[in-house]
Amino acid sequence: MEFPAAVALFIFLASTAVYSAQDFDIASQLRSKPSNTAGLCANVIEPSGFPCTEHTTRTKDGYVLGLQRVTSHSVAVHKGAPPVLLIHGLFMGGDAWFLDSPNQSLGFILANRGYDVWVGNVRGTRWSHGHVSLSEEDKDFWDWSWQELALHDLGEMIHYIYSTTNSEVLVVGHSQGTIMSLAALTQPYIAKMVKAAALLCPISYLDHITAPFVLKLVKMRLDEIILALGIHELNFKSEWGTRIMDMMCDGHLDCADMLSSVTGCLTKSRISSGENCCFNSSRIDSYLEYEPHPSSSKNLHHLFQMIREGTFAMYDYGVWKNLMYYKQRKPPAFDVSSIPSSLPIWMGYGGNDALADAADVQRTIKELVSKPELLYLENYGHIDFLLSTRGKEDVYDSMLSFFSSLAKSSSY
């Protein structure tokens, strides 16, 4: 059980927020699952008093994705305002944008500013709706990585919103949502439907990742072991996943320290003093009610390939399969310089982020033809950009100003 325990810790801690393992029973929190009979609107958004409608769309490879459209009771959608699509990170779902109060959560803040808010949920997450012919029990259902999430899921979501609203789309992504966005925007047929992109913790390269625990897993090649053992779905709300978490965090490991090694959000001095950068620790129970969402082993393997090879490229199948799939020995790279110079981009990144390292962000910036608008926060870690108690003041006001600057040349 040693290898899946390590993997479980990585995935759970990389995708959830700061906590002390002594504060509550992690496994019992993980076992809490949202209703199977109601969607994201009914479970999360409408209880906070925001109108919400459920939508579905289908990818070319048969996955049925859930989309939610969110507005405000108090503020009408501004006439001519472009729709905003929110794309979540790894092992998260669309609920990630609504986990704090209406005054702190970006999804609610945008709705209260009169934006037409759309929430994306990639394949495999609880708010999407499976496949037209495959069951989640089928290994083929999980045969995908962020490459398919970018080119199929995100591309289809943008097309659906573009067709429904007859308007170009503002795309907002966090973490893996930025990998998807940058890859998708290299494709002209997708980029032409996008008005602008706002990227929180932007990732296209992972050369300088500093999270010790993640680097240890990469060195041990645990992603390859998972695939070799025939594990295709990574679901840490499953029985085996919660059992592993209970075993590992019940007095055996300091899970708070483990989180800091992954996200860079805490240091030992902050833990001992009771200070963390900006994370709302009072809402731990609420976060764990929905997080983490499932993903695929192949997706984790693709991310680890990025770390090992220092590339922003398609999935590496090995020489012979690459020749079959791509007609070349190595997988094609996603050329960030091909993103249109006319497409405005805003980026927010932090000096305490152990995953989206500032050096890698700078590499991405240099490869872009356009000059993005930047927000750098020295004390922010990876999760802070999504779940900070000061997110509105520190991060979202800057993003909203960027959106407003786009509006000056339009009619709304």
Coordinates of C-alpha atoms in Angstrom, one line a residue:
M1 CA 0.0 0.0 0.0
E2 CA 3.0 2.3 0.2
F3 CA 2.9 3.7 -3.3
P4 CA -0.8 4.6 -3.5
A5 CA -0.6 6.2 -0.1
A6 CA 2.1 8.6 -1.3
V7 CA 0.1 9.3 -4.5
A8 CA -3.1 9.9 -2.5
L9 CA -1.4 12.4 -0.2
F10 CA 0.1 14.3 -3.2
I11 CA -3.2 14.6 -5.0
F12 CA -5.3 15.5 -2.1
L13 CA -3.0 18.0 -0.6
A14 CA -2.2 19.6 -3.9
S15 CA -5.8 20.3 -4.6
T16 CA -7.2 21.2 -1.2
A17 CA -6.4 24.0 1.2
V18 CA -4.4 24.5 4.4
Y19 CA -5.3 22.5 7.4
S20 CA -3.8 20.8 10.4
A21 CA -4.3 17.0 10.5
Q22 CA -5.1 17.3 14.2
D23 CA -8.0 19.6 13.7
F24 CA -10.4 17.0 12.2
D25 CA -10.8 13.5 10.8
I26 CA -9.7 13.9 7.2
A27 CA -11.1 10.6 6.0
S28 CA -14.6 11.2 7.4
Q29 CA -14.6 14.6 5.6
L30 CA -13.5 13.0 2.4
R31 CA -16.4 10.5 2.6
S32 CA -18.9 13.3 2.5
K33 CA -20.2 13.4 -1.1
P34 CA -22.5 16.0 -2.7
S35 CA -25.9 14.8 -3.8
N36 CA -26.1 12.5 -6.8
T37 CA -29.5 13.8 -7.8
A38 CA -28.8 17.5 -7.9
G39 CA -26.2 19.5 -9.8
L40 CA -23.8 22.3 -9.0
C41 CA -26.6 24.9 -9.2
A42 CA -28.8 23.2 -6.6
N43 CA -25.9 22.1 -4.3
V44 CA -23.7 25.2 -4.2
I45 CA -24.8 28.3 -6.1
E46 CA -28.6 28.6 -5.6
P47 CA -28.3 28.2 -1.8
S48 CA -26.3 31.4 -1.8
G49 CA -29.1 33.2 -3.5
F50 CA -27.9 33.4 -7.1
P51 CA -29.9 32.3 -10.1
C52 CA -28.3 29.4 -11.9
T53 CA -29.2 27.2 -14.8
E54 CA -27.7 23.8 -15.8
H55 CA -26.4 23.2 -19.4
T56 CA -24.7 20.3 -21.1
T57 CA -22.6 20.0 -24.1
R58 CA -20.9 17.1 -25.8
T59 CA -17.3 16.8 -27.0
K60 CA -16.3 15.2 -30.3
D61 CA -15.0 12.2 -28.4
G62 CA -18.3 11.6 -26.6
Y63 CA -18.0 13.2 -23.2
V64 CA -21.0 15.0 -21.8
L65 CA -19.9 18.1 -19.9
G66 CA -21.8 20.1 -17.4
L67 CA -21.9 23.9 -17.6
Q68 CA -23.7 26.3 -15.3
R69 CA -24.8 29.8 -16.1
V70 CA -24.9 32.1 -13.1
T71 CA -26.4 35.6 -12.7
S72 CA -27.3 37.9 -9.8
H73 CA -30.6 38.7 -8.2
S74 CA -29.5 42.2 -7.4
V75 CA -27.6 43.2 -10.6
A76 CA -28.7 42.6 -14.1
V77 CA -26.3 41.3 -16.7
H78 CA -24.8 44.4 -18.4
K79 CA -26.0 44.8 -22.0
G80 CA -23.3 43.6 -24.3
A81 CA -21.1 42.2 -21.6
P82 CA -19.1 39.3 -22.8
P83 CA -19.7 35.9 -21.1
V84 CA -17.0 34.8 -18.7
L85 CA -16.0 31.1 -18.6
L86 CA -14.4 29.8 -15.3
I87 CA -12.1 26.8 -15.7
H88 CA -11.0 25.0 -12.6
G89 CA -7.7 23.3 -11.7
L90 CA -6.6 19.7 -11.2
F91 CA -8.8 17.5 -8.9
M92 CA -11.3 20.4 -8.6
G93 CA -14.6 21.1 -10.3
G94 CA -16.7 24.2 -11.0
D95 CA -17.6 24.5 -7.3
A96 CA -14.0 25.7 -6.7
W97 CA -15.1 29.2 -7.8
F98 CA -17.9 29.4 -5.2
L99 CA -16.4 27.8 -2.0
D100 CA -16.1 31.0 0.0
S101 CA -18.7 33.7 0.8
P102 CA -20.4 35.7 -2.0
N103 CA -18.1 38.6 -1.1
Q104 CA -15.0 36.4 -1.5
S105 CA -15.7 33.9 -4.3
L106 CA -14.8 35.0 -7.8
G107 CA -17.9 33.4 -9.4
F108 CA -20.2 35.4 -7.2
I109 CA -18.2 38.6 -7.5
L110 CA -18.4 38.5 -11.3
A111 CA -22.2 37.8 -11.2
N112 CA -22.6 40.8 -8.8
R113 CA -20.7 43.0 -11.2
G114 CA -23.1 42.2 -14.0
Y115 CA -21.1 39.6 -15.9
D116 CA -22.7 36.6 -17.6
V117 CA -20.9 33.9 -15.7
W118 CA -20.4 30.3 -17.1
V119 CA -18.8 27.6 -15.1
G120 CA -17.0 24.7 -16.8
N121 CA -16.5 21.2 -15.5
V122 CA -14.1 18.9 -17.3
R123 CA -14.7 15.2 -18.0
G124 CA -14.6 12.9 -15.0
T125 CA -15.6 15.5 -12.4
R126 CA -18.9 15.1 -10.5
W127 CA -20.6 18.0 -12.2
S128 CA -20.1 16.5 -15.7
H129 CA -22.3 13.8 -17.0
G130 CA -20.2 10.9 -18.2
H131 CA -20.0 9.7 -21.8
V132 CA -22.5 8.7 -24.6
S133 CA -21.3 5.1 -24.6
L134 CA -18.6 4.5 -21.9
S135 CA -19.2 3.9 -18.2
E136 CA -16.9 5.4 -15.6
E137 CA -16.1 1.7 -14.8
D138 CA -14.5 1.3 -18.2
K139 CA -10.8 2.0 -18.4
D140 CA -11.3 3.7 -21.8
F141 CA -13.4 6.4 -20.0
W142 CA -10.2 7.5 -18.3
D143 CA -8.0 7.5 -21.4
W144 CA -7.2 11.2 -21.5
S145 CA -4.9 13.9 -20.1
W146 CA -5.0 17.7 -20.0
Q147 CA -4.3 17.6 -23.8
E148 CA -7.9 16.3 -24.4
L149 CA -9.2 18.7 -21.7
A150 CA -7.7 21.6 -23.6
L151 CA -8.5 20.7 -27.2
H152 CA -11.8 18.9 -26.7
D153 CA -13.4 20.0 -23.3
L154 CA -12.4 23.6 -23.2
G155 CA -12.7 24.0 -26.9
E156 CA -16.3 22.6 -26.8
M157 CA -17.2 24.7 -23.8
I158 CA -16.0 27.9 -25.5
H159 CA -17.9 27.0 -28.7
Y160 CA -21.1 26.2 -26.8
I161 CA -21.0 29.6 -25.0
Y162 CA -20.0 31.5 -28.1
S163 CA -22.9 29.9 -30.0
T164 CA -25.4 30.4 -27.2
T165 CA -24.5 34.1 -26.5
N166 CA -23.3 35.1 -30.0
S167 CA -20.4 36.8 -28.2
E168 CA -16.6 36.2 -27.7
V169 CA -15.8 34.6 -24.4
L170 CA -13.6 35.8 -21.5
V171 CA -11.7 32.8 -20.2
V172 CA -10.5 32.6 -16.6
G173 CA -8.4 29.6 -15.5
H174 CA -6.6 28.5 -12.3
S175 CA -3.6 26.1 -12.3
Q176 CA -4.5 23.2 -14.7
G177 CA -7.2 25.5 -16.1
T178 CA -4.3 27.8 -17.3
I179 CA -2.5 24.8 -18.9
M180 CA -5.7 24.1 -20.8
S181 CA -6.2 27.7 -21.7
L182 CA -2.7 28.3 -23.0
A183 CA -2.8 25.1 -25.0
A184 CA -6.2 25.8 -26.4
L185 CA -5.4 29.3 -27.4
T186 CA -2.6 28.1 -29.7
Q187 CA -5.4 26.7 -31.9
P188 CA -6.7 29.4 -34.2
Y189 CA -10.3 27.9 -34.3
I190 CA -10.5 28.3 -30.5
A191 CA -8.7 31.6 -30.1
K192 CA -11.0 33.3 -32.6
M193 CA -13.9 32.8 -30.1
V194 CA -12.0 34.2 -27.1
K195 CA -12.1 37.9 -26.3
A196 CA -9.4 37.7 -23.5
A197 CA -7.9 35.4 -21.0
A198 CA -7.2 35.8 -17.2
L199 CA -4.8 33.2 -15.8
L200 CA -4.3 32.6 -12.1
C201 CA -1.0 30.7 -11.4
P202 CA -0.3 30.3 -15.1
I203 CA 1.5 27.1 -16.1
S204 CA 2.9 26.0 -19.4
Y205 CA 6.3 24.9 -18.1
L206 CA 7.2 23.1 -14.8
D207 CA 11.0 23.2 -15.0
H208 CA 11.5 25.1 -11.7
I209 CA 8.8 23.4 -9.6
T210 CA 10.1 23.4 -6.0
A211 CA 7.5 21.3 -4.1
P212 CA 9.8 18.7 -2.5
F213 CA 7.0 16.1 -2.1
V214 CA 6.0 16.4 -5.8
L215 CA 9.6 16.2 -6.9
K216 CA 10.1 13.0 -4.8
L217 CA 7.1 11.4 -6.5
V218 CA 8.4 12.4 -9.9
K219 CA 11.8 10.9 -9.2
M220 CA 10.2 7.7 -8.0
R221 CA 8.2 7.5 -11.2
L222 CA 5.1 6.7 -9.2
D223 CA 2.9 7.9 -12.1
E224 CA 4.3 5.2 -14.3
I225 CA 3.7 2.6 -11.6
I226 CA 0.1 3.6 -11.3
L227 CA -0.5 3.0 -15.0
A228 CA 1.5 -0.2 -15.0
L229 CA -0.7 -1.5 -12.2
G230 CA -3.8 -0.8 -14.3
I231 CA -5.1 2.1 -12.1
H232 CA -6.9 4.4 -14.6
E233 CA -9.1 6.6 -12.3
L234 CA -7.8 8.6 -9.4
N235 CA -10.7 9.2 -7.0
F236 CA -9.8 10.1 -3.4
K237 CA -13.4 10.1 -2.3
S238 CA -13.5 6.4 -3.0
E239 CA -13.3 3.8 -0.2
W240 CA -9.7 3.0 -0.8
G241 CA -8.7 6.6 -1.1
T242 CA -10.2 7.7 2.2
R243 CA -8.8 4.6 3.9
I244 CA -5.3 5.6 2.8
M245 CA -5.8 9.2 3.9
D246 CA -7.0 8.0 7.3
M247 CA -4.0 5.7 7.7
M248 CA -1.4 8.2 6.6
C249 CA -2.7 11.3 8.4
D250 CA -3.9 9.7 11.7
G251 CA -0.7 10.4 13.6
H252 CA 1.8 9.1 11.0
L253 CA 2.5 12.2 9.0
D254 CA 2.1 16.0 9.5
C255 CA -0.3 16.6 6.6
A256 CA -0.1 20.4 7.1
D257 CA 3.7 20.3 6.5
M258 CA 3.1 18.0 3.5
L259 CA 0.7 20.6 2.0
S260 CA 3.3 23.3 2.4
S261 CA 5.8 21.2 0.5
V262 CA 3.3 21.0 -2.4
T263 CA 1.7 24.4 -2.7
G264 CA 4.2 26.7 -1.0
C265 CA 1.3 28.3 0.9
L266 CA 2.7 27.8 4.4
T267 CA 6.1 27.8 6.1
K268 CA 6.8 26.3 9.4
S269 CA 7.0 29.7 11.0
R270 CA 3.6 30.6 9.7
I271 CA 2.1 27.3 10.9
S272 CA 3.6 27.7 14.4
S273 CA 2.4 31.3 14.7
G274 CA -1.1 30.5 13.4
E275 CA -0.6 32.7 10.4
N276 CA -1.0 31.7 6.8
C277 CA -0.9 33.9 3.8
C278 CA -4.5 34.4 3.1
F279 CA -6.4 31.1 3.3
N280 CA -9.8 30.9 4.9
S281 CA -9.2 28.0 7.3
S282 CA -12.7 28.4 8.9
R283 CA -14.3 26.9 5.8
I284 CA -12.3 23.6 5.7
D285 CA -15.4 21.5 6.2
S286 CA -17.2 23.2 3.3
Y287 CA -14.2 22.7 1.0
L288 CA -13.9 19.0 1.7
E289 CA -17.5 18.4 1.1
Y290 CA -16.8 18.7 -2.6
E291 CA -13.0 18.4 -3.1
P292 CA -11.1 16.6 -4.4
H293 CA -12.8 15.6 -7.7
P294 CA -11.6 12.5 -9.7
S295 CA -9.1 12.7 -12.5
S296 CA -7.2 10.2 -14.6
S297 CA -3.9 8.5 -14.0
K298 CA -2.9 9.4 -17.6
N299 CA -3.4 13.1 -16.7
L300 CA -1.1 12.9 -13.7
H301 CA 1.5 11.1 -15.9
H302 CA 1.3 13.9 -18.5
L303 CA 1.9 16.5 -15.8
F304 CA 4.9 14.5 -14.5
Q305 CA 6.2 14.3 -18.1
M306 CA 6.3 18.1 -18.2
I307 CA 8.4 18.2 -15.0
R308 CA 10.8 15.5 -16.2
E309 CA 11.2 16.7 -19.8
G310 CA 10.9 20.5 -19.4
T311 CA 8.4 20.8 -22.2
F312 CA 4.9 22.1 -22.9
A313 CA 3.9 19.4 -25.3
M314 CA 1.4 16.8 -26.1
Y315 CA 1.3 13.5 -24.3
D316 CA 4.4 11.4 -24.8
Y317 CA 3.4 7.8 -25.8
G318 CA 7.0 6.7 -26.5
V319 CA 8.8 6.7 -29.8
W320 CA 6.8 4.0 -31.6
K321 CA 3.3 5.3 -30.5
N322 CA 4.4 8.9 -31.1
L323 CA 5.2 7.9 -34.7
M324 CA 1.8 6.3 -35.0
Y325 CA -0.2 9.2 -33.4
Y326 CA 1.9 12.3 -34.3
K327 CA 4.1 11.1 -37.3
Q328 CA 7.2 12.1 -35.4
R329 CA 9.4 10.6 -32.7
K330 CA 8.6 13.2 -30.0
P331 CA 5.2 14.7 -29.2
P332 CA 4.5 18.1 -30.8
A333 CA 5.0 21.1 -28.6
F334 CA 2.3 23.7 -27.9
D335 CA 3.8 26.9 -29.4
V336 CA 2.8 29.7 -27.0
S337 CA 4.2 32.2 -29.5
S338 CA 1.3 31.2 -31.8
I339 CA -1.3 32.7 -29.5
P340 CA -2.6 35.8 -31.3
S341 CA -0.8 39.0 -30.4
S342 CA -4.2 40.7 -30.5
L343 CA -5.6 38.5 -27.7
P344 CA -5.3 40.4 -24.3
I345 CA -4.0 38.3 -21.4
W346 CA -3.9 39.0 -17.7
M347 CA -1.7 36.9 -15.4
G348 CA -1.6 36.7 -11.6
Y349 CA 1.2 34.7 -9.9
G350 CA 3.0 34.5 -6.6
G351 CA 6.4 34.4 -5.1
N352 CA 5.5 31.6 -2.6
D353 CA 4.0 29.2 -5.3
A354 CA 5.9 25.9 -5.3
L355 CA 4.0 24.7 -8.4
A356 CA 3.7 27.7 -10.8
D357 CA 7.2 29.0 -10.1
A358 CA 7.9 32.6 -11.0
A359 CA 10.8 31.6 -13.3
D360 CA 8.5 29.3 -15.3
V361 CA 5.9 32.0 -15.5
Q362 CA 8.5 34.4 -16.9
R363 CA 9.5 31.9 -19.5
T364 CA 5.9 31.7 -20.7
I365 CA 5.7 35.5 -20.7
K366 CA 8.8 35.8 -22.9
E367 CA 7.4 33.3 -25.4
L368 CA 4.1 35.2 -25.8
V369 CA 4.0 37.6 -28.7
S370 CA 1.8 40.0 -26.8
K371 CA 2.7 41.6 -23.5
P372 CA 0.3 40.4 -20.8
E373 CA -0.8 42.5 -17.9
L374 CA 0.8 41.1 -14.8
L375 CA 0.0 40.9 -11.1
Y376 CA 2.8 39.6 -8.9
L377 CA 2.1 38.9 -5.2
E378 CA 5.3 38.0 -3.3
N379 CA 3.5 36.2 -0.3
Y380 CA 0.9 34.3 -2.4
G381 CA 1.0 30.6 -2.8
H382 CA -0.8 28.3 -5.3
I383 CA -4.1 28.0 -3.4
D384 CA -4.2 31.6 -2.3
F385 CA -5.1 32.8 -5.7
L386 CA -8.3 30.8 -5.5
L387 CA -9.2 30.7 -1.8
S388 CA -7.7 33.8 -0.2
T389 CA -9.6 35.8 2.4
R390 CA -8.2 38.8 0.7
G391 CA -8.7 37.6 -2.9
K392 CA -11.0 40.4 -3.9
E393 CA -8.7 43.2 -2.8
D394 CA -5.4 41.5 -3.7
V395 CA -6.4 39.6 -6.9
Y396 CA -9.9 40.0 -8.3
D397 CA -10.0 43.8 -8.3
S398 CA -7.0 43.8 -10.6
M399 CA -8.6 41.2 -12.9
L400 CA -11.9 43.2 -13.0
S401 CA -10.0 46.4 -13.9
F402 CA -8.4 44.4 -16.8
F403 CA -11.9 43.4 -17.9
S404 CA -13.1 46.9 -17.6
S405 CA -10.3 48.2 -19.8
L406 CA -11.5 45.8 -22.5
A407 CA -15.0 47.2 -22.2
K408 CA -13.9 50.7 -23.1
S409 CA -13.6 49.7 -26.7
S410 CA -17.0 48.0 -26.7
S411 CA -20.6 49.0 -26.3
Y412 CA -21.3 47.9 -22.7

